[in-house]
Each structure stands twice: as structure tokens, then as C-alpha cells.
XYZ file of C-alpha atoms in Angstrom:
259
model
C -0.117 -0.088 0.068
C 2.860 2.238 1.031
C 4.113 1.671 -2.481
C 1.104 1.907 -4.352
C 0.507 5.833 -2.350
C 4.039 6.714 -3.152
C 3.685 5.916 -7.135
C 0.362 7.664 -7.004
C 1.875 10.775 -5.587
C 4.620 10.891 -7.797
C 2.637 10.671 -10.687
C 0.156 13.060 -9.712
C 2.491 15.738 -8.184
C 3.188 17.384 -11.079
C -0.489 18.436 -11.854
C -1.404 19.170 -8.237
C 1.794 21.685 -7.991
C 0.945 22.984 -11.546
C -2.526 23.797 -10.259
C -1.124 25.429 -6.849
C 1.912 26.964 -8.062
C -0.392 28.669 -11.297
C -0.543 32.302 -10.502
C -3.879 32.886 -12.139
C -4.967 30.160 -9.594
C -3.216 31.975 -6.522
C -5.361 35.357 -7.707
C -9.083 33.549 -7.251
C -8.014 32.292 -3.847
C -7.155 35.747 -2.919
C -10.099 36.659 -4.619
C -12.498 34.460 -3.107
C -10.841 34.881 0.356
C -11.535 38.768 0.470
C -15.163 37.997 0.208
C -17.458 38.443 3.271
C -19.447 35.958 4.293
C -22.934 35.214 3.470
C -24.800 36.301 6.678
C -28.646 35.462 5.395
C -28.278 32.787 2.892
C -25.844 30.332 2.388
C -23.981 31.274 -0.982
C -22.521 28.494 -3.651
C -19.895 29.624 -5.649
C -19.625 28.689 -9.652
C -15.990 28.546 -11.192
C -15.587 27.255 -14.713
C -14.015 23.611 -14.865
C -9.939 24.298 -15.002
C -7.198 25.240 -12.781
C -8.963 27.632 -10.550
C -11.500 25.319 -9.908
C -8.963 23.171 -8.544
C -7.117 25.352 -6.841
C -10.336 26.738 -4.941
C -11.101 22.662 -4.393
C -7.522 22.045 -2.759
C -7.779 25.056 -0.763
C -11.129 23.906 0.697
C -10.702 20.387 1.175
C -7.163 20.170 1.902
C -5.914 23.587 3.630
C -10.280 23.881 5.599
C -10.461 27.137 3.475
C -14.272 28.625 2.395
C -16.049 26.510 4.565
C -18.979 29.023 4.294
C -19.120 28.104 0.441
C -20.372 25.515 -1.383
C -18.533 25.081 -5.165
C -19.642 23.806 -7.660
C -18.067 23.708 -11.676
C -20.518 24.721 -14.598
C -21.703 21.145 -15.207
C -24.178 22.026 -11.688
C -27.507 22.245 -11.874
C -27.983 26.326 -11.592
C -31.953 26.012 -11.850
C -31.936 23.393 -8.768
C -29.173 25.855 -6.708
C -31.353 29.077 -7.237
C -34.789 26.927 -6.816
C -32.933 25.638 -3.350
C -32.697 29.583 -1.899
C -29.050 29.361 -1.876
C -27.209 32.636 -3.464
C -25.417 31.619 -6.924
C -22.101 34.022 -6.989
C -19.261 33.539 -9.960
C -16.535 35.117 -10.992
C -17.007 37.994 -13.295
C -14.817 36.506 -15.900
C -17.028 33.899 -16.421
C -19.618 35.580 -18.452
C -16.718 35.939 -21.056
C -17.459 32.100 -21.417
C -21.381 32.199 -20.056
C -22.429 35.548 -20.687
C -25.842 36.973 -19.092
C -27.779 35.469 -22.074
C -26.763 31.867 -21.418
C -27.714 32.165 -17.879
C -30.691 33.181 -18.769
C -31.314 30.174 -20.510
C -30.194 28.105 -18.054
C -32.582 29.784 -15.400
C -35.288 30.080 -17.433
C -35.792 33.940 -16.263
C -34.337 37.092 -17.064
C -31.114 37.454 -14.445
C -29.973 40.762 -12.438
C -26.332 40.820 -11.093
C -25.234 42.570 -8.182
C -21.515 42.463 -7.152
C -20.466 40.832 -3.780
C -16.815 42.297 -3.469
C -14.142 43.105 -6.148
C -13.851 40.362 -9.169
C -17.003 38.334 -8.006
C -20.686 38.396 -9.447
C -24.333 37.279 -7.471
C -26.886 36.276 -10.088
C -30.040 36.367 -9.212
C -33.934 35.886 -11.117
C -35.126 38.517 -9.048
C -33.817 42.182 -8.236
C -32.479 42.900 -4.901
C -34.565 45.648 -3.411
C -32.871 46.289 -0.335
C -29.914 45.994 1.305
C -29.055 46.411 5.005
C -25.635 48.843 4.657
C -27.045 50.961 1.951
C -27.259 54.134 4.097
C -23.387 53.174 5.157
C -21.989 56.407 3.044
C -23.225 59.588 1.020
C -26.004 59.597 -1.528
C -26.512 61.353 -4.697
C -29.061 61.710 -7.331
C -27.700 61.218 -10.894
C -30.524 61.833 -13.515
C -32.926 59.236 -15.662
C -34.072 57.775 -12.184
C -30.743 56.664 -11.113
C -28.943 57.508 -7.890
C -25.952 56.341 -6.096
C -27.898 54.994 -2.685
C -24.598 54.376 -0.691
C -20.652 54.904 -1.341
C -17.383 54.124 0.328
C -13.702 53.849 -0.285
C -11.131 52.060 1.672
C -7.352 52.044 1.471
C -5.732 48.710 1.035
C -1.799 49.567 0.668
C -1.543 50.420 -2.850
C -5.183 50.553 -3.694
C -8.278 51.804 -3.459
C -11.302 49.671 -2.928
C -14.791 51.502 -3.945
C -17.901 50.354 -3.015
C -21.135 51.619 -4.413
C -24.716 51.181 -4.426
C -26.773 51.969 -7.410
C -30.454 52.229 -7.333
C -33.387 53.250 -9.895
C -36.446 55.143 -8.646
C -37.594 54.250 -12.326
C -37.037 52.622 -15.232
C -33.611 54.089 -16.966
C -34.142 55.419 -20.541
C -30.611 54.906 -21.798
C -27.436 52.757 -20.623
C -24.581 54.861 -18.661
C -21.153 53.992 -18.546
C -19.443 53.993 -14.703
C -16.667 56.936 -14.218
C -14.586 55.726 -11.122
C -11.493 57.996 -11.023
C -8.517 58.573 -8.235
C -7.704 62.298 -8.130
C -5.006 64.115 -7.376
C -7.190 67.585 -7.706
C -10.863 68.000 -6.914
C -12.345 68.838 -8.558
C -10.004 68.138 -11.465
C -8.623 70.721 -13.920
C -8.038 68.289 -16.638
C -6.424 64.720 -17.402
C -3.305 64.741 -15.424
C -5.608 65.176 -12.135
C -6.753 61.905 -12.687
C -3.959 59.864 -11.463
C -5.947 56.233 -11.975
C -9.419 55.498 -13.222
C -11.911 52.120 -13.233
C -14.500 52.978 -15.748
C -16.771 50.692 -17.085
C -19.014 50.483 -20.244
C -21.871 49.360 -18.149
C -22.112 48.787 -14.288
C -21.269 44.952 -12.781
C -17.784 44.389 -14.613
C -19.855 45.928 -17.611
C -22.055 43.064 -17.711
C -25.192 45.016 -16.307
C -26.497 47.530 -18.272
C -28.806 50.040 -16.591
C -32.061 49.451 -19.213
C -32.161 46.238 -17.615
C -32.858 47.815 -14.146
C -36.083 47.567 -12.645
C -37.604 50.550 -10.757
C -37.208 50.063 -6.794
C -33.492 47.847 -8.073
C -30.700 48.249 -5.487
C -27.080 47.053 -7.244
C -23.771 46.758 -5.750
C -20.976 47.665 -7.685
C -17.012 47.080 -6.780
C -14.172 48.982 -8.276
C -10.549 48.857 -7.694
C -7.664 51.471 -8.060
C -3.892 51.007 -8.395
C -2.935 54.300 -6.560
C 0.576 54.941 -8.647
C 3.971 55.182 -6.914
C 4.521 58.627 -5.584
C 0.949 59.627 -6.256
C -0.774 61.935 -3.466
C -4.324 61.231 -3.722
C -7.133 63.548 -2.781
C -9.797 61.519 -3.281
C -12.109 59.357 -5.646
C -15.046 60.263 -7.433
C -18.047 58.326 -8.858
C -20.374 59.203 -11.699
C -21.957 57.780 -14.736
C -21.847 59.126 -18.502
C -23.335 58.374 -21.830
C -22.392 59.299 -25.263
C -24.213 61.903 -27.207
C -25.449 61.874 -30.780
C -22.748 64.476 -31.601
C -20.040 62.116 -30.115
C -19.376 64.400 -26.744
C -19.547 62.948 -23.359
C -22.308 63.739 -20.975
C -21.241 63.283 -17.377
C -23.976 62.730 -14.453
C -23.303 65.042 -11.172
C -19.910 63.399 -9.434
C -20.153 62.079 -6.000
C -16.816 62.648 -4.476
C -15.232 60.725 -1.939
C -12.259 62.044 0.151
C -8.774 60.552 0.921
């Protein structure tokens, strides 16, 4: 038995080390480790079959990490997971392989997306209409029925983490892009005063256009800004914008978060 075990270990060692030492795999472990544990309903994390899935499975099974999450791959019955009342999470990169339309086919209903932390999205068949900590930060009306219900800025070493809760008091009439800018002067006098930005074509990683939102819906959105070496930020501004018929950009009011 010892000989068989040694042979199996030797045969599988390269595969195990390729997974556990893969930099991309280490990235997904850090991403999941940064998530808050689900408080009200248990969550299932769906990760596409591959190194990231096996790295998380290894960390969960052999290192005892992420006990609060059920881990499945893309072959799982997503409809059954949602029907059971569990929250369904996936890395935002999943949508490049399985776009929202594919999830709608598998779940048999329109899907609503909301961030649960940088790089991870919750998929639901019903809009979120209330979040307990929405009132934790400043709010701002943006126009077209859209508001920032709350926004917070956290500093983590050389990164700035911005969490925004959007809400719609009416059905938005157009799709807006998101602007998130790290500023060295407020208001900025020009492009040189914007040290970094994390703009997206749509909220939630670019995958949840505002015209898909329902009245009363609350959408969480997370952004990470890298602070350049030697930069002296004064704050972050958050807002929405769209492109007018003449090609110019029209900005909403900006919400400013002091550094």
C-alpha cells in the first residue's frame, strides 16, 4: 500500500503543483478570500472547470478554507441551486464564456447581477430591492431615475477599493457607463489630475446595463484602483456618463469621496 501511495503521489505531483502554484489560481484564491461570508443565506460559488476551480477545491478540501461556500463547476444544475434558496456567485470573468443570455437560458428567467466583492458577481432571477448597509455612505441623484444610494472608499496599501450601491427610482431610459477616478485635485483641472481610473461600459464589470434595471432595484458595484507610485491622492469621484449623438460625452453629477 505504501508503494502504491508513493507511486500515485509521484504520478500526480506535477499536476497538483501546476494547479497550486499557478499564479492565476493564486489570484482567484485571494479574490474569494476577500469576500465577506454570506450572512443571511448560504452561497454557492460556480467556477468554470479548470485550474481556478481545482485550486479552490484544493484550498477548501485540504487547507480548510472557505467553509462558508459550496463550490461547483459549470456542469451543476444552476436552476436547482437558485430554487433551493441559495445565493449563486461566480467570478466576473465567467461571463466571457457564459454571458448573461446563457444564464437566462439555464435559469429560465431574466437575470439580475450585483457585485459581492471585487471580481465576484451574484446572479439572481429577482432584483434586489433592499440591502442592509445601503445607508452607510453619502448619496447622490444622477438623473434618469438613477441614484447612488451609498458609496464607500477603503484604502488597502497601494489600492483603493470603492463600493457603490446604485438604485433606480424609475426605469432608466438609456444605458450609462461608469466613471471611477482617483484624483490628485478636486475638482480636476484636466486629465493630469486623474491618477487612475476604473471606468466600465456598464455597471457590474460591464455586464449589467442600466436599461435592464427595474424600478426600486439596488445594484452593488465594486471597483479597485491602483495608486501609482509617488501619487498623492485627494479622493475618488464616482458617476455615470453617456455618449451624445454628436459624439461628446455627457456626465452625471459626480459623487466625491475624500481620501
